[in-house]
PDB file of C-alpha atoms and ligand atoms in Angstrom:
ATOM      1  CA  UNK K   1      66.211 -15.244  54.803  1.00  0.00           C
ATOM      2  CA  UNK K   2      62.763 -13.749  53.628  1.00  0.00           C
ATOM      3  CA  UNK K   3      62.393 -10.212  52.982  1.00  0.00           C
ATOM      4  CA  UNK K   4      59.129  -8.100  52.334  1.00  0.00           C
ATOM      5  CA  UNK K   5      59.369  -6.265  49.780  1.00  0.00           C
ATOM      6  CA  UNK K   6      56.992  -2.891  48.652  1.00  0.00           C
ATOM      7  CA  UNK K   7      56.924  -1.829  45.693  1.00  0.00           C
ATOM      8  CA  UNK K   8      55.066   1.533  44.221  1.00  0.00           C
ATOM      9  CA  UNK K   9      53.534   0.406  40.879  1.00  0.00           C
ATOM     10  CA  UNK K  10      52.142   2.342  37.975  1.00  0.00           C
ATOM     11  CA  UNK K  11      50.923   1.554  34.635  1.00  0.00           C
ATOM     12  CA  UNK K  12      49.724   4.523  33.110  1.00  0.00           C
ATOM     13  CA  UNK K  13      47.972   2.695  30.508  1.00  0.00           C
ATOM     14  CA  UNK K  14      45.805   0.598  33.376  1.00  0.00           C
ATOM     15  CA  UNK K  15      46.074   2.717  36.528  1.00  0.00           C
ATOM     16  CA  UNK K  16      45.069   6.032  37.487  1.00  0.00           C
ATOM     17  CA  UNK K  17      47.244   6.704  40.412  1.00  0.00           C
ATOM     18  CA  UNK K  18      50.419   4.734  41.663  1.00  0.00           C
ATOM     19  CA  UNK K  19      49.365   1.873  44.652  1.00  0.00           C
ATOM     20  CA  UNK K  20      51.894   0.153  46.445  1.00  0.00           C
ATOM     21  CA  UNK K  21      52.397  -3.914  45.833  1.00  0.00           C
ATOM     22  CA  UNK K  22      53.949  -6.688  48.022  1.00  0.00           C
ATOM     23  CA  UNK K  23      56.367  -9.296  47.732  1.00  0.00           C
ATOM     24  CA  UNK K  24      57.854 -11.994  49.793  1.00  0.00           C
ATOM     25  CA  UNK K  25      61.197 -12.948  48.266  1.00  0.00           C
ATOM     26  CA  UNK K  26      63.872 -15.199  49.121  1.00  0.00           C
ATOM     27  CA  UNK K  27      67.135 -13.302  49.742  1.00  0.00           C
ATOM     28  CA  UNK K  28      70.783 -13.515  51.150  1.00  0.00           C
ATOM     29  CA  UNK K  29      72.264 -10.181  53.487  1.00  0.00           C
ATOM     30  CA  UNK K  30      74.655  -9.403  50.694  1.00  0.00           C
ATOM     31  CA  UNK K  31      71.829  -9.700  48.001  1.00  0.00           C
ATOM     32  CA  UNK K  32      71.462  -6.104  46.461  1.00  0.00           C
ATOM     33  CA  UNK K  33      68.036  -4.559  46.378  1.00  0.00           C
ATOM     34  CA  UNK K  34      68.464  -4.923  42.058  1.00  0.00           C
ATOM     35  CA  UNK K  35      68.400  -8.650  42.831  1.00  0.00           C
ATOM     36  CA  UNK K  36      65.538  -8.933  44.483  1.00  0.00           C
ATOM     37  CA  UNK K  37      63.620  -6.723  41.899  1.00  0.00           C
ATOM     38  CA  UNK K  38      64.900  -9.108  39.553  1.00  0.00           C
ATOM     39  CA  UNK K  39      63.838 -12.070  41.577  1.00  0.00           C
ATOM     40  CA  UNK K  40      60.757 -10.452  41.604  1.00  0.00           C
ATOM     41  CA  UNK K  41      60.453  -9.751  37.718  1.00  0.00           C
ATOM     42  CA  UNK K  42      61.113 -13.454  36.668  1.00  0.00           C
ATOM     43  CA  UNK K  43      59.257 -15.432  39.311  1.00  0.00           C
ATOM     44  CA  UNK K  44      56.679 -12.981  40.303  1.00  0.00           C
ATOM     45  CA  UNK K  45      55.643 -10.438  37.872  1.00  0.00           C
ATOM     46  CA  UNK K  46      57.152  -9.732  34.912  1.00  0.00           C
ATOM     47  CA  UNK K  47      55.226  -6.598  34.445  1.00  0.00           C
ATOM     48  CA  UNK K  48      57.533  -4.905  37.533  1.00  0.00           C
ATOM     49  CA  UNK K  49      59.319  -2.327  35.123  1.00  0.00           C
ATOM     50  CA  UNK K  50      62.593  -0.785  36.333  1.00  0.00           C
ATOM     51  CA  UNK K  51      65.870   0.511  34.402  1.00  0.00           C
ATOM     52  CA  UNK K  52      69.258  -1.318  34.860  1.00  0.00           C
ATOM     53  CA  UNK K  53      72.391  -1.755  33.184  1.00  0.00           C
ATOM     54  CA  UNK K  54      76.404  -2.213  35.104  1.00  0.00           C
ATOM     55  CA  UNK K  55      74.775  -3.500  37.989  1.00  0.00           C
ATOM     56  CA  UNK K  56      77.967  -2.199  39.489  1.00  0.00           C
ATOM     57  CA  UNK K  57      77.285   1.454  40.269  1.00  0.00           C
ATOM     58  CA  UNK K  58      79.468   2.442  37.432  1.00  0.00           C
ATOM     59  CA  UNK K  59      76.027   3.556  34.882  1.00  0.00           C
ATOM     60  CA  UNK K  60      73.845   5.151  37.127  1.00  0.00           C
ATOM     61  CA  UNK K  61      70.491   3.780  35.414  1.00  0.00           C
ATOM     62  CA  UNK K  62      69.089   2.262  38.592  1.00  0.00           C
ATOM     63  CA  UNK K  63      68.859   5.478  41.058  1.00  0.00           C
ATOM     64  CA  UNK K  64      65.408   4.695  42.915  1.00  0.00           C
ATOM     65  CA  UNK K  65      64.234   6.012  46.478  1.00  0.00           C
ATOM     66  CA  UNK K  66      64.790   3.036  48.889  1.00  0.00           C
ATOM     67  CA  UNK K  67      63.613   2.807  52.445  1.00  0.00           C
ATOM     68  CA  UNK K  68      63.263   6.565  52.016  1.00  0.00           C
ATOM     69  CA  UNK K  69      66.488   7.545  50.355  1.00  0.00           C
ATOM     70  CA  UNK K  70      67.911   7.575  47.072  1.00  0.00           C
ATOM     71  CA  UNK K  71      70.010   4.954  46.610  1.00  0.00           C
ATOM     72  CA  UNK K  72      71.477   2.735  43.500  1.00  0.00           C
ATOM     73  CA  UNK K  73      69.472  -0.571  43.887  1.00  0.00           C
ATOM     74  CA  UNK K  74      72.873  -2.731  42.864  1.00  0.00           C
ATOM     75  CA  UNK K  75      75.003  -0.914  45.146  1.00  0.00           C
ATOM     76  CA  UNK K  76      72.543  -1.189  48.661  1.00  0.00           C
ATOM     77  CA  UNK K  77      72.560  -4.726  50.155  1.00  0.00           C
ATOM     78  CA  UNK K  78      69.832  -6.410  51.731  1.00  0.00           C
ATOM     79  CA  UNK K  79      71.833  -6.336  55.159  1.00  0.00           C
ATOM     80  CA  UNK K  80      71.996  -2.563  55.604  1.00  0.00           C
ATOM     81  CA  UNK K  81      67.967  -2.640  54.979  1.00  0.00           C
ATOM     82  CA  UNK K  82      67.036  -4.924  57.468  1.00  0.00           C
ATOM     83  CA  UNK K  83      63.982  -7.316  56.286  1.00  0.00           C
ATOM     84  CA  UNK K  84      61.186  -4.872  55.323  1.00  0.00           C
ATOM     85  CA  UNK K  85      61.988  -2.876  52.013  1.00  0.00           C
ATOM     86  CA  UNK K  86      60.402   0.113  50.379  1.00  0.00           C
ATOM     87  CA  UNK K  87      61.088   0.853  46.487  1.00  0.00           C
ATOM     88  CA  UNK K  88      59.874   3.834  44.976  1.00  0.00           C
ATOM     89  CA  UNK K  89      60.716   5.645  41.968  1.00  0.00           C
ATOM     90  CA  UNK K  90      62.856   8.723  42.050  1.00  0.00           C
ATOM     91  CA  UNK K  91      60.462  12.163  43.648  1.00  0.00           C
ATOM     92  CA  UNK K  92      59.893  15.067  41.071  1.00  0.00           C
ATOM     93  CA  UNK K  93      60.185  13.237  37.915  1.00  0.00           C
ATOM     94  CA  UNK K  94      57.511  12.026  35.462  1.00  0.00           C
ATOM     95  CA  UNK K  95      56.649   8.291  36.284  1.00  0.00           C
ATOM     96  CA  UNK K  96      56.896   6.265  32.686  1.00  0.00           C
ATOM     97  CA  UNK K  97      56.508   2.795  34.497  1.00  0.00           C
ATOM     98  CA  UNK K  98      56.659   1.663  37.810  1.00  0.00           C
ATOM     99  CA  UNK K  99      60.514   2.341  38.706  1.00  0.00           C
ATOM    100  CA  UNK K 100      61.083   4.323  35.483  1.00  0.00           C
ATOM    101  CA  UNK K 101      60.908   7.696  35.593  1.00  0.00           C
ATOM    102  CA  UNK K 102      61.027   9.754  32.313  1.00  0.00           C
ATOM    103  CA  UNK K 103      64.967  11.863  32.612  1.00  0.00           C
ATOM    104  CA  UNK K 104      64.762  14.150  29.702  1.00  0.00           C
ATOM    105  CA  UNK K 105      64.427  17.405  31.839  1.00  0.00           C
ATOM    106  CA  UNK K 106      67.173  16.148  34.143  1.00  0.00           C
ATOM    107  CA  UNK K 107      69.392  15.227  30.539  1.00  0.00           C
ATOM    108  CA  UNK K 108      68.444  19.010  29.818  1.00  0.00           C
ATOM    109  CA  UNK K 109      69.492  20.644  32.437  1.00  0.00           C
ATOM    110  CA  UNK K 110      72.843  18.713  32.235  1.00  0.00           C
ATOM    111  CA  UNK K 111      73.522  19.662  28.542  1.00  0.00           C
ATOM    112  CA  UNK K 112      72.401  23.314  29.104  1.00  0.00           C
ATOM    113  CA  UNK K 113      76.161  23.746  31.174  1.00  0.00           C
ATOM    114  CA  UNK K 114      77.452  22.654  27.976  1.00  0.00           C
ATOM    115  CA  UNK K 115      79.487  19.722  29.898  1.00  0.00           C
ATOM    116  CA  UNK K 116      82.421  19.076  27.482  1.00  0.00           C
ATOM    117  CA  UNK K 117      85.617  20.758  26.974  1.00  0.00           C
ATOM    118  CA  UNK K 118      85.399  24.117  25.270  1.00  0.00           C
ATOM    119  CA  UNK K 119      88.878  26.281  24.342  1.00  0.00           C
ATOM    120  CA  UNK K 120      89.968  29.381  22.363  1.00  0.00           C
ATOM    121  CA  UNK K 121      93.249  27.781  20.994  1.00  0.00           C
ATOM    122  CA  UNK K 122      94.126  25.281  18.309  1.00  0.00           C
ATOM    123  CA  UNK K 123      94.469  22.053  19.234  1.00  0.00           C
ATOM    124  CA  UNK K 124      97.842  21.006  19.992  1.00  0.00           C
ATOM    125  CA  UNK K 125     100.114  18.350  18.282  1.00  0.00           C
ATOM    126  CA  UNK K 126      99.826  16.040  21.204  1.00  0.00           C
ATOM    127  CA  UNK K 127      97.640  16.263  24.175  1.00  0.00           C
ATOM    128  CA  UNK K 128      96.718  19.222  26.081  1.00  0.00           C
ATOM    129  CA  UNK K 129      98.522  19.268  28.985  1.00  0.00           C
ATOM    130  CA  UNK K 130      97.704  19.480  32.535  1.00  0.00           C
ATOM    131  CA  UNK K 131     100.099  19.700  36.049  1.00  0.00           C
ATOM    132  CA  UNK K 132      99.076  17.460  38.669  1.00  0.00           C
ATOM    133  CA  UNK K 133      97.595  20.045  41.240  1.00  0.00           C
ATOM    134  CA  UNK K 134      95.222  21.418  38.463  1.00  0.00           C
ATOM    135  CA  UNK K 135      93.552  18.307  37.626  1.00  0.00           C
ATOM    136  CA  UNK K 136      93.157  17.605  41.335  1.00  0.00           C
ATOM    137  CA  UNK K 137      91.080  20.773  41.071  1.00  0.00           C
ATOM    138  CA  UNK K 138      88.073  19.324  40.034  1.00  0.00           C
ATOM    139  CA  UNK K 139      88.904  15.627  40.494  1.00  0.00           C
ATOM    140  CA  UNK K 140      85.712  15.163  43.120  1.00  0.00           C
ATOM    141  CA  UNK K 141      83.281  15.923  40.466  1.00  0.00           C
ATOM    142  CA  UNK K 142      84.740  13.969  37.492  1.00  0.00           C
ATOM    143  CA  UNK K 143      83.119  11.146  39.729  1.00  0.00           C
ATOM    144  CA  UNK K 144      79.307  11.658  38.582  1.00  0.00           C
ATOM    145  CA  UNK K 145      77.431   9.147  36.742  1.00  0.00           C
ATOM    146  CA  UNK K 146      74.533  11.137  36.145  1.00  0.00           C
ATOM    147  CA  UNK K 147      72.421   9.285  38.327  1.00  0.00           C
ATOM    148  CA  UNK K 148      70.231  12.035  39.397  1.00  0.00           C
ATOM    149  CA  UNK K 149      69.790  10.542  43.116  1.00  0.00           C
ATOM    150  CA  UNK K 150      71.028  14.335  44.007  1.00  0.00           C
ATOM    151  CA  UNK K 151      68.802  16.360  41.792  1.00  0.00           C
ATOM    152  CA  UNK K 152      65.818  14.027  42.723  1.00  0.00           C
ATOM    153  CA  UNK K 153      66.486  14.701  46.564  1.00  0.00           C
ATOM    154  CA  UNK K 154      66.486  18.103  46.906  1.00  0.00           C
ATOM    155  CA  UNK K 155      63.492  20.003  48.199  1.00  0.00           C
ATOM    156  CA  UNK K 156      64.503  23.331  46.216  1.00  0.00           C
ATOM    157  CA  UNK K 157      63.741  20.920  43.238  1.00  0.00           C
ATOM    158  CA  UNK K 158      61.184  19.769  44.203  1.00  0.00           C
ATOM    159  CA  UNK K 159      59.648  23.059  45.561  1.00  0.00           C
ATOM    160  CA  UNK K 160      60.940  24.880  42.154  1.00  0.00           C
ATOM    161  CA  UNK K 161      61.431  22.324  39.061  1.00  0.00           C
ATOM    162  CA  UNK K 162      63.492  24.351  36.955  1.00  0.00           C
ATOM    163  CA  UNK K 163      65.811  24.893  39.529  1.00  0.00           C
ATOM    164  CA  UNK K 164      68.732  23.771  37.407  1.00  0.00           C
ATOM    165  CA  UNK K 165      69.853  20.828  40.203  1.00  0.00           C
ATOM    166  CA  UNK K 166      72.895  19.633  41.712  1.00  0.00           C
ATOM    167  CA  UNK K 167      73.608  17.468  39.177  1.00  0.00           C
ATOM    168  CA  UNK K 168      74.159  20.052  36.436  1.00  0.00           C
ATOM    169  CA  UNK K 169      76.219  22.191  38.462  1.00  0.00           C
ATOM    170  CA  UNK K 170      78.748  19.063  39.603  1.00  0.00           C
ATOM    171  CA  UNK K 171      79.353  18.665  35.901  1.00  0.00           C
ATOM    172  CA  UNK K 172      79.536  22.056  34.924  1.00  0.00           C
ATOM    173  CA  UNK K 173      82.623  22.454  38.290  1.00  0.00           C
ATOM    174  CA  UNK K 174      83.590  19.871  36.212  1.00  0.00           C
ATOM    175  CA  UNK K 175      85.045  21.953  33.350  1.00  0.00           C
ATOM    176  CA  UNK K 176      84.555  25.719  35.018  1.00  0.00           C
ATOM    177  CA  UNK K 177      87.577  24.445  37.200  1.00  0.00           C
ATOM    178  CA  UNK K 178      89.782  22.705  34.660  1.00  0.00           C
ATOM    179  CA  UNK K 179      92.657  24.300  33.606  1.00  0.00           C
ATOM    180  CA  UNK K 180      92.354  23.736  30.141  1.00  0.00           C
ATOM    181  CA  UNK K 181      88.867  24.772  29.431  1.00  0.00           C
ATOM    182  CA  UNK K 182      87.705  28.421  27.834  1.00  0.00           C
ATOM    183  CA  UNK K 183      84.126  28.289  28.579  1.00  0.00           C
ATOM    184  CA  UNK K 184      84.189  29.216  32.726  1.00  0.00           C
ATOM    185  CA  UNK K 185      82.737  32.261  32.256  1.00  0.00           C
ATOM    186  CA  UNK K 186      79.792  31.010  29.614  1.00  0.00           C
ATOM    187  CA  UNK K 187      79.374  28.354  32.148  1.00  0.00           C
ATOM    188  CA  UNK K 188      78.895  30.573  35.295  1.00  0.00           C
ATOM    189  CA  UNK K 189      76.854  33.272  33.546  1.00  0.00           C
ATOM    190  CA  UNK K 190      74.428  30.514  33.085  1.00  0.00           C
ATOM    191  CA  UNK K 191      74.723  29.548  36.610  1.00  0.00           C
ATOM    192  CA  UNK K 192      73.834  33.184  37.734  1.00  0.00           C
ATOM    193  CA  UNK K 193      70.215  32.385  36.130  1.00  0.00           C
ATOM    194  CA  UNK K 194      67.130  32.866  38.420  1.00  0.00           C
ATOM    195  CA  UNK K 195      67.300  28.819  38.451  1.00  0.00           C
ATOM    196  CA  UNK K 196      70.884  28.319  38.713  1.00  0.00           C
ATOM    197  CA  UNK K 197      73.096  28.348  42.085  1.00  0.00           C
ATOM    198  CA  UNK K 198      71.252  30.625  43.969  1.00  0.00           C
ATOM    199  CA  UNK K 199      68.276  28.279  44.146  1.00  0.00           C
ATOM    200  CA  UNK K 200      70.384  25.984  46.334  1.00  0.00           C
ATOM    201  CA  UNK K 201      69.648  26.736  50.273  1.00  0.00           C
ATOM    202  CA  UNK K 202      72.637  24.557  51.411  1.00  0.00           C
ATOM    203  CA  UNK K 203      69.913  21.307  52.558  1.00  0.00           C
ATOM    204  CA  UNK K 204      72.760  18.584  52.103  1.00  0.00           C
ATOM    205  CA  UNK K 205      70.296  15.969  50.645  1.00  0.00           C
ATOM    206  CA  UNK K 206      72.192  16.037  47.759  1.00  0.00           C
ATOM    207  CA  UNK K 207      75.451  14.669  49.515  1.00  0.00           C
ATOM    208  CA  UNK K 208      73.381  12.320  51.267  1.00  0.00           C
ATOM    209  CA  UNK K 209      72.078  10.692  48.013  1.00  0.00           C
ATOM    210  CA  UNK K 210      75.329  10.524  46.219  1.00  0.00           C
ATOM    211  CA  UNK K 211      76.352   7.172  45.548  1.00  0.00           C
ATOM    212  CA  UNK K 212      79.952   8.376  44.302  1.00  0.00           C
ATOM    213  CA  UNK K 213      80.693  10.571  47.888  1.00  0.00           C
ATOM    214  CA  UNK K 214      81.103  13.554  45.729  1.00  0.00           C
ATOM    215  CA  UNK K 215      80.794  16.403  47.959  1.00  0.00           C
ATOM    216  CA  UNK K 216      78.388  18.441  46.128  1.00  0.00           C
ATOM    217  CA  UNK K 217      77.671  21.188  48.632  1.00  0.00           C
ATOM    218  CA  UNK K 218      81.068  22.162  48.268  1.00  0.00           C
ATOM    219  CA  UNK K 219      81.022  21.815  44.466  1.00  0.00           C
ATOM    220  CA  UNK K 220      77.910  24.454  44.700  1.00  0.00           C
ATOM    221  CA  UNK K 221      79.690  26.719  47.021  1.00  0.00           C
ATOM    222  CA  UNK K 222      82.696  27.035  44.668  1.00  0.00           C
ATOM    223  CA  UNK K 223      81.006  27.306  41.869  1.00  0.00           C
ATOM    224  CA  UNK K 224      78.691  30.097  43.568  1.00  0.00           C
ATOM    225  CA  UNK K 225      81.751  31.738  44.470  1.00  0.00           C
ATOM    226  CA  UNK K 226      83.193  31.923  40.976  1.00  0.00           C
ATOM    227  CA  UNK K 227      79.944  33.214  39.755  1.00  0.00           C
ATOM    228  CA  UNK K 228      80.181  36.335  42.792  1.00  0.00           C
ATOM    229  CA  UNK K 229      83.922  37.056  41.643  1.00  0.00           C
ATOM    230  CA  UNK K 230      83.155  37.289  37.784  1.00  0.00           C
ATOM    231  CA  UNK K 231      80.176  39.948  38.942  1.00  0.00           C
ATOM    232  CA  UNK K 232      82.617  42.209  40.371  1.00  0.00           C
TER     233      UNK K 232
HETATM  234 FE1  SF4 F 301      74.573  11.016  41.060  1.00  0.00          FE
HETATM  235 FE2  SF4 F 301      76.162  12.075  42.700  1.00  0.00          FE
HETATM  236 FE3  SF4 F 301      76.084  12.580  39.948  1.00  0.00          FE
HETATM  237 FE4  SF4 F 301      74.532  13.346  41.294  1.00  0.00          FE
HETATM  238  S1  SF4 F 301      76.265  14.155  41.894  1.00  0.00           S
HETATM  239  S2  SF4 F 301      73.805  12.825  39.627  1.00  0.00           S
HETATM  240  S3  SF4 F 301      74.201  11.913  43.084  1.00  0.00           S
HETATM  241  S4  SF4 F 301      76.619  10.387  40.869  1.00  0.00           S
HETATM  242 FE1  F3S F 302      69.713  20.683  46.906  1.00  0.00          FE
HETATM  243 FE2  F3S F 302      71.594  20.034  47.799  1.00  0.00          FE
HETATM  244 FE3  F3S F 302      71.311  22.816  47.950  1.00  0.00          FE
HETATM  245  S1  F3S F 302      70.025  19.191  48.557  1.00  0.00           S
HETATM  246  S2  F3S F 302      69.612  23.086  48.263  1.00  0.00           S
HETATM  247  S3  F3S F 302      71.242  21.382  45.965  1.00  0.00           S
HETATM  248  S4  F3S F 302      72.857  21.701  49.350  1.00  0.00           S
HETATM  249 FE1  FES F 303      74.259   0.729  36.487  1.00  0.00          FE
HETATM  250 FE2  FES F 303      72.708   0.302  39.287  1.00  0.00          FE
HETATM  251  S1  FES F 303      72.720  -1.026  37.386  1.00  0.00           S
HETATM  252  S2  FES F 303      74.490   1.737  38.067  1.00  0.00           S
END
């Protein structure tokens, strides 16, 4: 089948503003959008720029706005989108070139919640043990691949770019509710800030956007509840 692909292009060395360019691409229904982008780059315009690595929904590097929704280009298929497909960079982050956005602010918010295990007790001789129930407590939020699809779909983030955003809260949740971790209080203090959990207005765009199916809003509500419990 023939697909009409429109891509929002921007080269800061050449363009003063982003503009749409159209391409006609031969595709199979089971092809992914990443296949189409690769074909355009190989056969029609080698200057087209996008990120990708694993091509299997694991590395999180090819989230983009596809037919109006944030998705991974390597996961969404042509038969799910139809013969007219539009692709644009994620909203709310500076465009470096074409579909590549600057992820620095996204990752600095991720780092701000200290997304690693912190313990007060000395390291045991073997592993720090955990019951299956305790492990299950934060299982959902271990699935994040840091693609930024959630944060860049969030109207609260668009309105207030200093909002820490759903991805950082998801990754804080993963450690706050880990029974082996001792730094939950510090993370809750960070997320009690004006740019923390209170900026969430329960809009749910993040849940729709997440390619890992994480119940992000539930995670945010659980962290919000923990922030309140800590303060009383
Ligand atoms: Fe991507 Fe989901 Fe992680 Fe957000 S929570 S960064 S959408 S994987
Ligand atoms: Fe934004 Fe998701 Fe909250 S879209 S407002 S972080 S529920
Ligand atoms: Fe790795 Fe798509 S290329 S998630």
